[in-house]
Amino acid sequence: MAHRCPNASCPAQLRERILHWGGRGAMDIDGLGDSLVRQIVEQGLVEDLADLYELDHATLAGLERMGDLSARNLLAAFERSKARGFRHALYGLGIRFVGGTVATILAGDFASIEELKEADRERLEAIDGIGPRVAESVVAFFGRPENRRVVERLLENGIVFRRPAGDRRGQGPLAGRAIVLTGSLERFTRAQATEAIEALGGRVAGSVSKKTDYVVAGADPGSKLDRARSLGVEVLDEAGFTALLEAR
DNA sequence: GGTTACAAGAAGAACCTCGC
DNA sequence: GCGAGGTTCTTCTTGTAACC
């Protein structure tokens, strides 16, 4: 049984929200780790996600185990994160039951966060892949004034909460294809491989099933490779994966 | 150079969605 | 209602980068 703190402004919750926001699946802010987040929260330097974008070099460089280089790298990472896009920012908000996949679905169905935050349960439940629990969670999130305020401040700080024009996701040559990654790839990080697949309209799944189209196995593959073989799913090595991307 | 923190990935349990 | 498929969440491990 999981226990969740009901106090949205408690420091522990704020730390977790910031760590989630800076994580790979969200805004991918290099250098924003547990120790640093703990310091900036405990010193009262941030009270919500938007405050991250108002931190300056001198403040960051003065923190424990931080120097000039780390501060500069972190500020550059903050700047890069602003253009991560709607679905990453949406995932980064940490709405319960909204992981990477659900965030992608919502970002594909709504043109902007302004549209999404006004959506009611019925509108959300009408979307493929969104059930009552997720819909209720999204409505509850945007129903809280403090959450709406944070989103507004993030927008003011330049975070992109809008679907780009001409987005091909779900419409490319890999449209409808489910691909599972296992092991380490030499030419791609997981994030880069995921980005390449999604850019061609494909979908990266977390587990192998009969509906999986391909399993891409790098070095030291995990149990997913065994499962793919037992289910007769086509397995690609890195060269095969590269060829698949280039052929499309 | 040692220490510390972060990044990246694997694995599995819990839980959600959807079709039958 | 149930089961299959899929996603989320958490924990653990290992390698690397940066600070002191």
PDB file of C-alpha atoms (C1' of nucleotides) in Angstrom:
ATOM      1  CA  MET A   1       0.000   0.000   0.000  1.00  0.00           C
ATOM      2  CA  ALA A   2       1.495   3.326  -1.064  1.00  0.00           C
ATOM      3  CA  HIS A   3       1.136   6.346   1.190  1.00  0.00           C
ATOM      4  CA  ARG A   4       0.945   9.773  -0.395  1.00  0.00           C
ATOM      5  CA  CYS A   5       1.409  13.023   1.467  1.00  0.00           C
ATOM      6  CA  PRO A   6      -1.692  15.183   0.953  1.00  0.00           C
ATOM      7  CA  ASN A   7       0.247  18.413   1.590  1.00  0.00           C
ATOM      8  CA  ALA A   8       1.275  19.694  -1.865  1.00  0.00           C
ATOM      9  CA  SER A   9       3.649  22.272  -0.424  1.00  0.00           C
ATOM     10  CA  CYS A  10       5.693  19.941   1.802  1.00  0.00           C
ATOM     11  CA  PRO A  11       9.460  19.943   1.020  1.00  0.00           C
ATOM     12  CA  ALA A  12       9.616  16.193   0.375  1.00  0.00           C
ATOM     13  CA  GLN A  13       6.895  16.445  -2.267  1.00  0.00           C
ATOM     14  CA  LEU A  14       8.549  19.480  -3.833  1.00  0.00           C
ATOM     15  CA  ARG A  15      11.876  17.589  -4.063  1.00  0.00           C
ATOM     16  CA  GLU A  16      10.221  14.653  -5.787  1.00  0.00           C
ATOM     17  CA  ARG A  17       8.343  16.934  -8.189  1.00  0.00           C
ATOM     18  CA  ILE A  18      11.572  18.718  -9.153  1.00  0.00           C
ATOM     19  CA  LEU A  19      13.468  15.431  -9.611  1.00  0.00           C
ATOM     20  CA  HIS A  20      10.652  14.123 -11.787  1.00  0.00           C
ATOM     21  CA  TRP A  21      10.552  17.355 -13.814  1.00  0.00           C
ATOM     22  CA  GLY A  22      14.304  17.121 -14.486  1.00  0.00           C
ATOM     23  CA  GLY A  23      14.220  13.406 -15.299  1.00  0.00           C
ATOM     24  CA  ARG A  24      15.037  11.865 -18.671  1.00  0.00           C
ATOM     25  CA  GLY A  25      11.470  11.201 -19.694  1.00  0.00           C
ATOM     26  CA  ALA A  26      10.481  14.738 -18.798  1.00  0.00           C
ATOM     27  CA  MET A  27      12.656  17.831 -19.269  1.00  0.00           C
ATOM     28  CA  ASP A  28      15.985  15.910 -19.211  1.00  0.00           C
ATOM     29  CA  ILE A  29      17.881  18.489 -17.144  1.00  0.00           C
ATOM     30  CA  ASP A  30      21.445  17.169 -16.806  1.00  0.00           C
ATOM     31  CA  GLY A  31      22.922  17.817 -13.378  1.00  0.00           C
ATOM     32  CA  LEU A  32      19.656  18.213 -11.507  1.00  0.00           C
ATOM     33  CA  GLY A  33      20.152  15.328  -9.105  1.00  0.00           C
ATOM     34  CA  ASP A  34      18.982  14.418  -5.630  1.00  0.00           C
ATOM     35  CA  SER A  35      21.710  16.209  -3.698  1.00  0.00           C
ATOM     36  CA  LEU A  36      21.339  19.498  -5.554  1.00  0.00           C
ATOM     37  CA  VAL A  37      17.540  19.449  -5.369  1.00  0.00           C
ATOM     38  CA  ARG A  38      17.712  18.767  -1.644  1.00  0.00           C
ATOM     39  CA  GLN A  39      19.903  21.853  -1.170  1.00  0.00           C
ATOM     40  CA  ILE A  40      17.824  24.263  -3.219  1.00  0.00           C
ATOM     41  CA  VAL A  41      14.613  23.138  -1.514  1.00  0.00           C
ATOM     42  CA  GLU A  42      16.063  23.208   2.012  1.00  0.00           C
ATOM     43  CA  GLN A  43      17.542  26.667   1.436  1.00  0.00           C
ATOM     44  CA  GLY A  44      14.197  27.944   0.173  1.00  0.00           C
ATOM     45  CA  LEU A  45      15.613  28.838  -3.259  1.00  0.00           C
ATOM     46  CA  VAL A  46      12.636  27.257  -5.019  1.00  0.00           C
ATOM     47  CA  GLU A  47       9.014  26.924  -3.968  1.00  0.00           C
ATOM     48  CA  ASP A  48       7.696  25.440  -7.204  1.00  0.00           C
ATOM     49  CA  LEU A  49       8.930  24.180 -10.593  1.00  0.00           C
ATOM     50  CA  ALA A  50       8.863  27.618 -12.188  1.00  0.00           C
ATOM     51  CA  ASP A  51      11.387  28.949  -9.649  1.00  0.00           C
ATOM     52  CA  LEU A  52      14.034  26.644 -11.193  1.00  0.00           C
ATOM     53  CA  TYR A  53      14.166  28.930 -14.209  1.00  0.00           C
ATOM     54  CA  GLU A  54      14.901  31.965 -12.071  1.00  0.00           C
ATOM     55  CA  LEU A  55      18.032  30.543 -10.381  1.00  0.00           C
ATOM     56  CA  ASP A  56      21.240  32.380 -11.313  1.00  0.00           C
ATOM     57  CA  HIS A  57      24.868  31.320 -11.766  1.00  0.00           C
ATOM     58  CA  ALA A  58      26.169  32.824  -8.521  1.00  0.00           C
ATOM     59  CA  THR A  59      23.502  31.065  -6.445  1.00  0.00           C
ATOM     60  CA  LEU A  60      24.105  27.687  -8.071  1.00  0.00           C
ATOM     61  CA  ALA A  61      27.913  27.948  -7.984  1.00  0.00           C
ATOM     62  CA  GLY A  62      27.758  28.696  -4.266  1.00  0.00           C
ATOM     63  CA  LEU A  63      26.020  25.414  -3.410  1.00  0.00           C
ATOM     64  CA  GLU A  64      27.794  22.390  -1.929  1.00  0.00           C
ATOM     65  CA  ARG A  65      29.846  20.405  -4.455  1.00  0.00           C
ATOM     66  CA  MET A  66      28.923  22.898  -7.155  1.00  0.00           C
ATOM     67  CA  GLY A  67      31.479  25.000  -9.001  1.00  0.00           C
ATOM     68  CA  ASP A  68      31.564  27.349 -11.949  1.00  0.00           C
ATOM     69  CA  LEU A  69      31.440  24.566 -14.578  1.00  0.00           C
ATOM     70  CA  SER A  70      28.555  22.696 -12.958  1.00  0.00           C
ATOM     71  CA  ALA A  71      26.569  25.905 -12.535  1.00  0.00           C
ATOM     72  CA  ARG A  72      27.085  26.851 -16.190  1.00  0.00           C
ATOM     73  CA  ASN A  73      26.187  23.336 -17.370  1.00  0.00           C
ATOM     74  CA  LEU A  74      23.040  23.351 -15.243  1.00  0.00           C
ATOM     75  CA  LEU A  75      21.894  26.750 -16.536  1.00  0.00           C
ATOM     76  CA  ALA A  76      22.480  25.534 -20.107  1.00  0.00           C
ATOM     77  CA  ALA A  77      20.417  22.413 -19.327  1.00  0.00           C
ATOM     78  CA  PHE A  78      17.586  24.619 -17.995  1.00  0.00           C
ATOM     79  CA  GLU A  79      17.640  26.605 -21.241  1.00  0.00           C
ATOM     80  CA  ARG A  80      17.612  23.439 -23.403  1.00  0.00           C
ATOM     81  CA  SER A  81      14.708  22.040 -21.397  1.00  0.00           C
ATOM     82  CA  LYS A  82      12.456  24.930 -22.387  1.00  0.00           C
ATOM     83  CA  ALA A  83      12.167  23.531 -25.898  1.00  0.00           C
ATOM     84  CA  ARG A  84      11.604  19.867 -24.902  1.00  0.00           C
ATOM     85  CA  GLY A  85       8.019  20.130 -26.067  1.00  0.00           C
ATOM     86  CA  PHE A  86       4.457  19.623 -24.912  1.00  0.00           C
ATOM     87  CA  ARG A  87       4.454  15.913 -24.144  1.00  0.00           C
ATOM     88  CA  HIS A  88       7.703  15.998 -22.130  1.00  0.00           C
ATOM     89  CA  ALA A  89       6.525  19.043 -20.168  1.00  0.00           C
ATOM     90  CA  LEU A  90       3.160  17.385 -19.581  1.00  0.00           C
ATOM     91  CA  TYR A  91       4.837  14.241 -18.282  1.00  0.00           C
ATOM     92  CA  GLY A  92       7.120  16.402 -16.152  1.00  0.00           C
ATOM     93  CA  LEU A  93       4.195  17.925 -14.272  1.00  0.00           C
ATOM     94  CA  GLY A  94       3.901  14.617 -12.454  1.00  0.00           C
ATOM     95  CA  ILE A  95       0.157  14.117 -12.846  1.00  0.00           C
ATOM     96  CA  ARG A  96      -0.741  10.745 -11.337  1.00  0.00           C
ATOM     97  CA  PHE A  97      -1.200   7.997 -13.972  1.00  0.00           C
ATOM     98  CA  VAL A  98       0.249  10.279 -16.666  1.00  0.00           C
ATOM     99  CA  GLY A  99       3.502   8.648 -17.706  1.00  0.00           C
ATOM    100  CA  GLY A 100       5.291   9.000 -21.004  1.00  0.00           C
ATOM    101  CA  THR A 101       2.719   7.126 -23.046  1.00  0.00           C
ATOM    102  CA  VAL A 102      -0.359   8.857 -21.640  1.00  0.00           C
ATOM    103  CA  ALA A 103       1.389  12.231 -21.968  1.00  0.00           C
ATOM    104  CA  THR A 104       2.038  11.465 -25.640  1.00  0.00           C
ATOM    105  CA  ILE A 105      -1.627  10.553 -26.148  1.00  0.00           C
ATOM    106  CA  LEU A 106      -2.818  13.775 -24.473  1.00  0.00           C
ATOM    107  CA  ALA A 107      -0.273  15.955 -26.281  1.00  0.00           C
ATOM    108  CA  GLY A 108      -1.468  14.417 -29.533  1.00  0.00           C
ATOM    109  CA  ASP A 109      -5.122  15.071 -28.783  1.00  0.00           C
ATOM    110  CA  PHE A 110      -4.875  18.598 -27.352  1.00  0.00           C
ATOM    111  CA  ALA A 111      -3.144  21.436 -29.191  1.00  0.00           C
ATOM    112  CA  SER A 112      -2.029  23.144 -25.989  1.00  0.00           C
ATOM    113  CA  ILE A 113      -2.150  22.952 -22.229  1.00  0.00           C
ATOM    114  CA  GLU A 114      -4.776  25.711 -22.210  1.00  0.00           C
ATOM    115  CA  GLU A 115      -7.121  23.304 -24.019  1.00  0.00           C
ATOM    116  CA  LEU A 116      -6.203  20.382 -21.799  1.00  0.00           C
ATOM    117  CA  LYS A 117      -6.720  22.163 -18.495  1.00  0.00           C
ATOM    118  CA  GLU A 118     -10.276  23.089 -19.484  1.00  0.00           C
ATOM    119  CA  ALA A 119     -11.180  19.515 -20.539  1.00  0.00           C
ATOM    120  CA  ASP A 120     -13.733  17.642 -18.441  1.00  0.00           C
ATOM    121  CA  ARG A 121     -13.866  13.918 -17.628  1.00  0.00           C
ATOM    122  CA  GLU A 122     -16.187  13.053 -20.490  1.00  0.00           C
ATOM    123  CA  ARG A 123     -13.917  14.740 -23.037  1.00  0.00           C
ATOM    124  CA  LEU A 124     -10.854  12.917 -21.657  1.00  0.00           C
ATOM    125  CA  GLU A 125     -12.514   9.502 -21.404  1.00  0.00           C
ATOM    126  CA  ALA A 126     -13.528   9.770 -25.063  1.00  0.00           C
ATOM    127  CA  ILE A 127      -9.831   9.509 -26.016  1.00  0.00           C
ATOM    128  CA  ASP A 128      -8.468   6.037 -26.907  1.00  0.00           C
ATOM    129  CA  GLY A 129      -6.213   4.810 -24.112  1.00  0.00           C
ATOM    130  CA  ILE A 130      -7.617   7.138 -21.449  1.00  0.00           C
ATOM    131  CA  GLY A 131      -9.820   5.503 -18.838  1.00  0.00           C
ATOM    132  CA  PRO A 132     -11.785   6.914 -15.900  1.00  0.00           C
ATOM    133  CA  ARG A 133      -8.887   6.819 -13.423  1.00  0.00           C
ATOM    134  CA  VAL A 134      -6.558   8.789 -15.678  1.00  0.00           C
ATOM    135  CA  ALA A 135      -9.309  11.235 -16.652  1.00  0.00           C
ATOM    136  CA  GLU A 136     -10.200  11.834 -13.010  1.00  0.00           C
ATOM    137  CA  SER A 137      -6.543  12.369 -12.127  1.00  0.00           C
ATOM    138  CA  VAL A 138      -6.022  14.952 -14.899  1.00  0.00           C
ATOM    139  CA  VAL A 139      -9.197  16.863 -14.008  1.00  0.00           C
ATOM    140  CA  ALA A 140      -8.231  16.842 -10.313  1.00  0.00           C
ATOM    141  CA  PHE A 141      -4.735  18.136 -11.123  1.00  0.00           C
ATOM    142  CA  PHE A 142      -5.963  21.107 -13.138  1.00  0.00           C
ATOM    143  CA  GLY A 143      -8.742  21.692 -10.643  1.00  0.00           C
ATOM    144  CA  ARG A 144      -6.178  22.812  -8.057  1.00  0.00           C
ATOM    145  CA  PRO A 145      -5.437  26.563  -8.282  1.00  0.00           C
ATOM    146  CA  GLU A 146      -1.800  26.071  -7.218  1.00  0.00           C
ATOM    147  CA  ASN A 147      -1.179  23.707 -10.142  1.00  0.00           C
ATOM    148  CA  ARG A 148      -2.755  26.111 -12.632  1.00  0.00           C
ATOM    149  CA  ARG A 149      -0.586  28.892 -11.224  1.00  0.00           C
ATOM    150  CA  VAL A 150       2.623  26.843 -11.656  1.00  0.00           C
ATOM    151  CA  VAL A 151       1.695  26.043 -15.263  1.00  0.00           C
ATOM    152  CA  GLU A 152       1.094  29.745 -15.954  1.00  0.00           C
ATOM    153  CA  ARG A 153       4.489  30.653 -14.478  1.00  0.00           C
ATOM    154  CA  LEU A 154       6.213  27.926 -16.486  1.00  0.00           C
ATOM    155  CA  LEU A 155       4.625  29.360 -19.627  1.00  0.00           C
ATOM    156  CA  GLU A 156       5.893  32.816 -18.637  1.00  0.00           C
ATOM    157  CA  ASN A 157       9.379  31.321 -18.292  1.00  0.00           C
ATOM    158  CA  GLY A 158       9.297  30.038 -21.859  1.00  0.00           C
ATOM    159  CA  ILE A 159       8.354  26.374 -21.409  1.00  0.00           C
ATOM    160  CA  VAL A 160       6.652  25.019 -24.546  1.00  0.00           C
ATOM    161  CA  PHE A 161       3.222  23.574 -23.681  1.00  0.00           C
ATOM    162  CA  ARG A 162       1.948  23.486 -27.251  1.00  0.00           C
ATOM    163  CA  ARG A 163       1.944  20.822 -29.981  1.00  0.00           C
ATOM    164  CA  PRO A 164       4.345  21.817 -32.782  1.00  0.00           C
ATOM    165  CA  ALA A 165       2.826  22.469 -36.204  1.00  0.00           C
ATOM    166  CA  GLY A 166       3.363  19.556 -38.590  1.00  0.00           C
ATOM    167  CA  ASP A 167       4.058  16.996 -35.860  1.00  0.00           C
ATOM    168  CA  ARG A 168       4.248  13.575 -37.604  1.00  0.00           C
ATOM    169  CA  ARG A 169       4.026  11.459 -34.479  1.00  0.00           C
ATOM    170  CA  GLY A 170       1.691   8.561 -35.046  1.00  0.00           C
ATOM    171  CA  GLN A 171       1.587   9.253 -38.773  1.00  0.00           C
ATOM    172  CA  GLY A 172       5.060   8.258 -40.042  1.00  0.00           C
ATOM    173  CA  PRO A 173       6.231   5.100 -41.817  1.00  0.00           C
ATOM    174  CA  LEU A 174       6.433   3.196 -38.517  1.00  0.00           C
ATOM    175  CA  ALA A 175       2.877   4.221 -37.588  1.00  0.00           C
ATOM    176  CA  GLY A 176       1.169   1.539 -35.550  1.00  0.00           C
ATOM    177  CA  ARG A 177       4.408  -0.399 -34.938  1.00  0.00           C
ATOM    178  CA  ALA A 178       5.245  -1.364 -31.357  1.00  0.00           C
ATOM    179  CA  ILE A 179       8.964  -1.653 -30.637  1.00  0.00           C
ATOM    180  CA  VAL A 180      10.649  -2.808 -27.416  1.00  0.00           C
ATOM    181  CA  LEU A 181      14.258  -1.904 -26.566  1.00  0.00           C
ATOM    182  CA  THR A 182      16.553  -4.116 -24.479  1.00  0.00           C
ATOM    183  CA  GLY A 183      20.276  -4.002 -23.734  1.00  0.00           C
ATOM    184  CA  SER A 184      22.693  -1.187 -24.524  1.00  0.00           C
ATOM    185  CA  LEU A 185      23.034   0.286 -28.009  1.00  0.00           C
ATOM    186  CA  GLU A 186      26.370   1.755 -29.134  1.00  0.00           C
ATOM    187  CA  ARG A 187      25.095   4.470 -31.479  1.00  0.00           C
ATOM    188  CA  PHE A 188      22.033   5.517 -29.482  1.00  0.00           C
ATOM    189  CA  THR A 189      21.075   6.177 -25.905  1.00  0.00           C
ATOM    190  CA  ARG A 190      17.613   4.882 -24.976  1.00  0.00           C
ATOM    191  CA  ALA A 191      16.247   8.405 -25.288  1.00  0.00           C
ATOM    192  CA  GLN A 192      17.729   8.864 -28.759  1.00  0.00           C
ATOM    193  CA  ALA A 193      16.420   5.491 -29.948  1.00  0.00           C
ATOM    194  CA  THR A 194      12.967   6.312 -28.563  1.00  0.00           C
ATOM    195  CA  GLU A 195      13.025   9.720 -30.239  1.00  0.00           C
ATOM    196  CA  ALA A 196      14.022   8.160 -33.599  1.00  0.00           C
ATOM    197  CA  ILE A 197      11.230   5.572 -33.440  1.00  0.00           C
ATOM    198  CA  GLU A 198       8.592   8.100 -32.402  1.00  0.00           C
ATOM    199  CA  ALA A 199       9.729  10.569 -35.050  1.00  0.00           C
ATOM    200  CA  LEU A 200       8.785   7.916 -37.636  1.00  0.00           C
ATOM    201  CA  GLY A 201       5.421   7.341 -36.006  1.00  0.00           C
ATOM    202  CA  GLY A 202       6.320   4.204 -34.062  1.00  0.00           C
ATOM    203  CA  ARG A 203       5.715   3.505 -30.399  1.00  0.00           C
ATOM    204  CA  VAL A 204       8.205   2.249 -27.803  1.00  0.00           C
ATOM    205  CA  ALA A 205       6.578  -0.265 -25.447  1.00  0.00           C
ATOM    206  CA  GLY A 206       7.912  -1.359 -22.073  1.00  0.00           C
ATOM    207  CA  SER A 207       7.094  -5.025 -22.306  1.00  0.00           C
ATOM    208  CA  VAL A 208       7.059  -7.716 -24.996  1.00  0.00           C
ATOM    209  CA  SER A 209       3.774  -9.277 -26.078  1.00  0.00           C
ATOM    210  CA  LYS A 210       2.333 -10.968 -29.153  1.00  0.00           C
ATOM    211  CA  LYS A 211       1.436  -7.499 -30.409  1.00  0.00           C
ATOM    212  CA  THR A 212       5.056  -6.348 -30.356  1.00  0.00           C
ATOM    213  CA  ASP A 213       6.424  -5.849 -33.887  1.00  0.00           C
ATOM    214  CA  TYR A 214      10.144  -5.701 -33.133  1.00  0.00           C
ATOM    215  CA  VAL A 215      12.507  -6.158 -30.197  1.00  0.00           C
ATOM    216  CA  VAL A 216      15.744  -4.226 -30.612  1.00  0.00           C
ATOM    217  CA  ALA A 217      18.475  -6.051 -28.647  1.00  0.00           C
ATOM    218  CA  GLY A 218      21.751  -4.288 -27.879  1.00  0.00           C
ATOM    219  CA  ALA A 219      24.673  -5.535 -25.772  1.00  0.00           C
ATOM    220  CA  ASP A 220      23.763  -7.406 -22.551  1.00  0.00           C
ATOM    221  CA  PRO A 221      20.056  -7.743 -23.364  1.00  0.00           C
ATOM    222  CA  GLY A 222      17.667  -8.501 -20.532  1.00  0.00           C
ATOM    223  CA  SER A 223      14.858 -11.011 -20.184  1.00  0.00           C
ATOM    224  CA  LYS A 224      12.863  -9.198 -22.879  1.00  0.00           C
ATOM    225  CA  LEU A 225      15.005 -10.909 -25.524  1.00  0.00           C
ATOM    226  CA  ASP A 226      14.101 -14.357 -24.181  1.00  0.00           C
ATOM    227  CA  ARG A 227      10.443 -13.412 -24.105  1.00  0.00           C
ATOM    228  CA  ALA A 228      10.600 -12.085 -27.665  1.00  0.00           C
ATOM    229  CA  ARG A 229      12.085 -15.367 -28.861  1.00  0.00           C
ATOM    230  CA  SER A 230       9.518 -17.429 -26.998  1.00  0.00           C
ATOM    231  CA  LEU A 231       6.697 -15.423 -28.608  1.00  0.00           C
ATOM    232  CA  GLY A 232       8.272 -15.438 -32.063  1.00  0.00           C
ATOM    233  CA  VAL A 233       8.672 -11.665 -32.183  1.00  0.00           C
ATOM    234  CA  GLU A 234      11.194 -10.402 -34.743  1.00  0.00           C
ATOM    235  CA  VAL A 235      14.471  -9.469 -33.021  1.00  0.00           C
ATOM    236  CA  LEU A 236      16.752  -6.797 -34.500  1.00  0.00           C
ATOM    237  CA  ASP A 237      20.378  -6.189 -33.561  1.00  0.00           C
ATOM    238  CA  GLU A 238      21.720  -2.621 -33.677  1.00  0.00           C
ATOM    239  CA  ALA A 239      22.624  -2.890 -37.374  1.00  0.00           C
ATOM    240  CA  GLY A 240      19.140  -4.135 -38.172  1.00  0.00           C
ATOM    241  CA  PHE A 241      17.587  -1.346 -36.147  1.00  0.00           C
ATOM    242  CA  THR A 242      19.698   1.269 -37.937  1.00  0.00           C
ATOM    243  CA  ALA A 243      18.723  -0.237 -41.286  1.00  0.00           C
ATOM    244  CA  LEU A 244      15.047  -0.129 -40.265  1.00  0.00           C
ATOM    245  CA  LEU A 245      15.306   3.581 -39.452  1.00  0.00           C
ATOM    246  CA  GLU A 246      17.221   4.404 -42.618  1.00  0.00           C
ATOM    247  CA  ALA A 247      14.939   2.383 -44.876  1.00  0.00           C
ATOM    248  CA  ARG A 248      11.908   4.419 -43.782  1.00  0.00           C
TER     249      ARG A 248
ATOM    250  C1'  DG B   1      43.362  10.854  -6.784  1.00  0.00           C
ATOM    251  C1'  DG B   2      39.543   9.940  -3.765  1.00  0.00           C
ATOM    252  C1'  DT B   3      34.870  10.896  -3.050  1.00  0.00           C
ATOM    253  C1'  DT B   4      30.419  12.050  -4.315  1.00  0.00           C
ATOM    254  C1'  DA B   5      26.634  12.637  -7.321  1.00  0.00           C
ATOM    255  C1'  DC B   6      24.483  11.746 -11.601  1.00  0.00           C
ATOM    256  C1'  DA B   7      23.136   9.058 -15.831  1.00  0.00           C
ATOM    257  C1'  DA B   8      21.579   5.013 -17.836  1.00  0.00           C
ATOM    258  C1'  DG B   9      19.518   0.701 -17.949  1.00  0.00           C
ATOM    259  C1'  DA B  10      17.321  -3.771 -16.097  1.00  0.00           C
ATOM    260  C1'  DA B  11      13.829  -5.995 -13.679  1.00  0.00           C
ATOM    261  C1'  DG B  12       9.588  -6.867 -11.556  1.00  0.00           C
ATOM    262  C1'  DA B  13       5.369  -5.676  -8.907  1.00  0.00           C
ATOM    263  C1'  DA B  14       1.280  -3.127  -9.052  1.00  0.00           C
ATOM    264  C1'  DC B  15      -2.171  -1.300 -11.510  1.00  0.00           C
ATOM    265  C1'  DC B  16      -4.783   0.595 -15.639  1.00  0.00           C
ATOM    266  C1'  DT B  17      -7.182  -0.085 -20.159  1.00  0.00           C
ATOM    267  C1'  DC B  18      -9.646  -2.635 -23.289  1.00  0.00           C
ATOM    268  C1'  DG B  19     -11.824  -6.408 -25.629  1.00  0.00           C
ATOM    269  C1'  DC B  20     -14.297 -10.592 -25.119  1.00  0.00           C
TER     270       DC B  20
ATOM    271  C1'  DG C   1     -16.190  -9.944 -14.709  1.00  0.00           C
ATOM    272  C1'  DC C   2     -12.002 -11.616 -16.340  1.00  0.00           C
ATOM    273  C1'  DG C   3      -7.715 -11.983 -18.615  1.00  0.00           C
ATOM    274  C1'  DA C   4      -4.253 -10.174 -21.753  1.00  0.00           C
ATOM    275  C1'  DG C   5      -1.565  -6.518 -22.867  1.00  0.00           C
ATOM    276  C1'  DG C   6       0.572  -2.458 -21.651  1.00  0.00           C
ATOM    277  C1'  DT C   7       2.150   1.384 -18.458  1.00  0.00           C
ATOM    278  C1'  DT C   8       3.778   3.280 -14.236  1.00  0.00           C
ATOM    279  C1'  DC C   9       6.622   3.176 -10.420  1.00  0.00           C
ATOM    280  C1'  DT C  10      10.326   1.707  -7.622  1.00  0.00           C
ATOM    281  C1'  DT C  11      14.668  -0.324  -6.595  1.00  0.00           C
ATOM    282  C1'  DC C  12      19.139  -1.776  -7.715  1.00  0.00           C
ATOM    283  C1'  DT C  13      23.568  -1.800 -10.221  1.00  0.00           C
ATOM    284  C1'  DT C  14      27.298   0.042 -12.885  1.00  0.00           C
ATOM    285  C1'  DG C  15      29.975   3.486 -15.271  1.00  0.00           C
ATOM    286  C1'  DT C  16      31.205   8.287 -15.667  1.00  0.00           C
ATOM    287  C1'  DA C  17      31.850  13.159 -14.610  1.00  0.00           C
ATOM    288  C1'  DA C  18      32.910  16.806 -11.526  1.00  0.00           C
ATOM    289  C1'  DC C  19      34.223  18.618  -7.107  1.00  0.00           C
ATOM    290  C1'  DC C  20      37.427  18.961  -3.295  1.00  0.00           C
TER     291       DC C  20
END
